């Protein structure tokens, strides 16, 4: 089975900073990659699908890129409301594996 | 409006069984693949199982294969997860999640999630 590895596992940054989260697949998944945001105590929320397509209603400061095995989620200007854990997920075929998550905090 | 409402969680002893349900509304249920995703306390998301729109194809994580069974009743717009031989490590919030497209396939991302139901396995 394909493994999904996220890095870093956590990060702390200042409001306004640009941050990047990486997700690596152990085998190629073309662009079958989604990103989710989960705020504390809340249900996961879809941010990006097909590696780079922004879900409707998601602020444009979020962006995704990559194809094959290496993917990134970028927040161009971190806001206080972006404090959350972010997960990538492969969905080319089952198992629909999630990455281990990246916890984002404000410095 | 899409709604997914899980039920059936609770406290169960190790080795016991539990059946979760997910009542769906606001979309053509039979047209969408559905999944169960769980989250142990303080841990990340773990995909558990998926089923195609027709119910003809099912998939499981290795961690639950042979113990859990996913099914659906399209006449009742309801998804199920039968969980047998439960272990302490199965303790988690279980979410049902809807595939994004009306393709009936399971290889899709999740646009909608339920609120989750807590399963606690403990003696």
CSV table of C-alpha atoms in Angstrom, one decimal, chain B residues 2-111:
chain,number,residue,atom,x,y,z
B,2,UNK,CA,-26.2,17.5,2.6
B,3,UNK,CA,-26.6,16.0,6.1
B,4,UNK,CA,-24.8,12.9,7.5
B,5,UNK,CA,-25.8,11.8,11.0
B,6,UNK,CA,-23.9,9.0,12.6
B,7,UNK,CA,-25.3,7.0,15.5
B,8,UNK,CA,-24.6,3.8,17.4
B,9,UNK,CA,-21.5,4.7,19.2
B,10,UNK,CA,-20.9,3.9,22.9
B,11,UNK,CA,-19.0,1.9,25.4
B,12,UNK,CA,-18.2,-1.7,24.6
B,13,UNK,CA,-16.0,-4.3,26.2
B,14,UNK,CA,-13.0,-5.7,24.4
B,15,UNK,CA,-14.1,-8.5,22.1
B,16,UNK,CA,-17.5,-7.0,21.8
B,17,UNK,CA,-19.5,-5.8,18.8
B,18,UNK,CA,-21.2,-2.6,17.8
B,19,UNK,CA,-23.0,-1.4,14.7
B,20,UNK,CA,-22.7,2.2,13.6
B,21,UNK,CA,-25.2,3.9,11.3
B,22,UNK,CA,-25.0,7.0,9.2
B,23,UNK,CA,-28.3,8.5,8.0
B,24,UNK,CA,-27.9,10.5,4.8
B,25,UNK,CA,-30.1,13.2,3.3
B,26,UNK,CA,-29.9,16.1,0.9
B,27,UNK,CA,-28.4,14.1,-2.0
B,28,UNK,CA,-28.9,11.0,-4.1
B,29,UNK,CA,-27.4,8.5,-1.7
B,30,UNK,CA,-27.1,5.6,-4.1
B,31,UNK,CA,-25.0,7.7,-6.5
B,32,UNK,CA,-22.2,8.2,-4.1
B,33,UNK,CA,-19.4,6.1,-2.7
B,34,UNK,CA,-19.2,6.4,1.1
B,35,UNK,CA,-16.5,5.9,3.6
B,36,UNK,CA,-15.9,5.6,7.3
B,37,UNK,CA,-13.0,7.5,8.8
B,38,UNK,CA,-11.9,7.3,12.4
B,39,UNK,CA,-9.8,9.5,14.8
B,40,UNK,CA,-8.5,8.1,18.0
B,41,UNK,CA,-8.3,10.6,20.9
B,42,UNK,CA,-5.5,13.1,20.2
B,43,UNK,CA,-4.5,11.3,17.0
B,44,UNK,CA,-4.8,11.8,13.3
B,45,UNK,CA,-7.4,10.7,10.8
B,46,UNK,CA,-7.5,7.1,9.7
B,47,UNK,CA,-9.5,5.9,6.7
B,48,UNK,CA,-11.3,2.7,7.8
B,49,UNK,CA,-13.5,1.4,5.0
B,50,UNK,CA,-15.3,2.4,1.8
B,51,UNK,CA,-18.3,1.2,-0.2
B,52,UNK,CA,-19.4,1.9,-3.8
B,53,UNK,CA,-22.7,3.5,-4.5
B,54,UNK,CA,-24.3,0.2,-5.5
B,55,UNK,CA,-22.7,-1.6,-2.5
B,56,UNK,CA,-21.1,-4.0,-4.9
B,57,UNK,CA,-17.5,-3.0,-4.0
B,58,UNK,CA,-16.1,-2.7,-0.5
B,59,UNK,CA,-12.6,-1.9,0.8
B,60,UNK,CA,-11.0,-2.0,4.2
B,61,UNK,CA,-7.9,-0.8,6.0
B,62,UNK,CA,-5.6,-3.6,7.1
B,63,UNK,CA,-6.2,-2.7,10.7
B,64,UNK,CA,-9.9,-3.7,10.5
B,65,UNK,CA,-10.0,-6.2,7.7
B,66,UNK,CA,-11.8,-9.4,8.9
B,67,UNK,CA,-13.4,-7.6,11.9
B,68,UNK,CA,-15.4,-4.8,10.4
B,69,UNK,CA,-18.0,-4.9,7.6
B,70,UNK,CA,-19.3,-1.9,5.7
B,71,UNK,CA,-22.7,-2.0,4.1
B,72,UNK,CA,-25.5,0.3,2.9
B,73,UNK,CA,-29.2,0.2,2.4
B,74,UNK,CA,-30.0,2.6,-0.4
B,75,UNK,CA,-33.7,2.3,0.2
B,76,UNK,CA,-33.1,3.8,3.6
B,77,UNK,CA,-30.3,6.2,2.7
B,78,UNK,CA,-28.2,4.7,5.4
B,79,UNK,CA,-24.6,3.5,5.7
B,80,UNK,CA,-23.5,1.0,8.3
B,81,UNK,CA,-20.4,-0.3,9.9
B,82,UNK,CA,-20.6,-3.6,11.7
B,83,UNK,CA,-17.6,-3.8,14.1
B,84,UNK,CA,-16.8,-7.1,15.7
B,85,UNK,CA,-13.9,-8.3,17.9
B,86,UNK,CA,-13.3,-4.8,19.1
B,87,UNK,CA,-10.0,-3.8,20.7
B,88,UNK,CA,-8.9,-1.0,22.9
B,89,UNK,CA,-7.1,0.5,19.9
B,90,UNK,CA,-10.4,0.8,18.1
B,91,UNK,CA,-11.4,3.6,20.5
B,92,UNK,CA,-12.1,6.6,18.3
B,93,UNK,CA,-14.6,9.0,16.9
B,94,UNK,CA,-16.0,7.5,13.8
B,95,UNK,CA,-17.0,9.8,10.9
B,96,UNK,CA,-19.0,8.9,7.8
B,97,UNK,CA,-17.9,10.8,4.7
B,98,UNK,CA,-19.4,11.2,1.3
B,99,UNK,CA,-17.6,10.9,-2.0
B,100,UNK,CA,-17.5,14.2,-3.9
B,101,UNK,CA,-19.0,13.0,-7.2
B,102,UNK,CA,-22.2,11.2,-8.2
B,103,UNK,CA,-20.1,8.5,-9.8
B,104,UNK,CA,-20.7,5.8,-7.3
B,105,UNK,CA,-17.0,5.1,-7.1
B,106,UNK,CA,-14.9,5.0,-3.9
B,107,UNK,CA,-11.8,6.7,-5.2
B,108,UNK,CA,-12.9,10.2,-4.4
B,109,UNK,CA,-12.1,12.9,-1.8
B,110,UNK,CA,-14.6,13.8,0.9
B,111,UNK,CA,-16.6,17.0,0.5
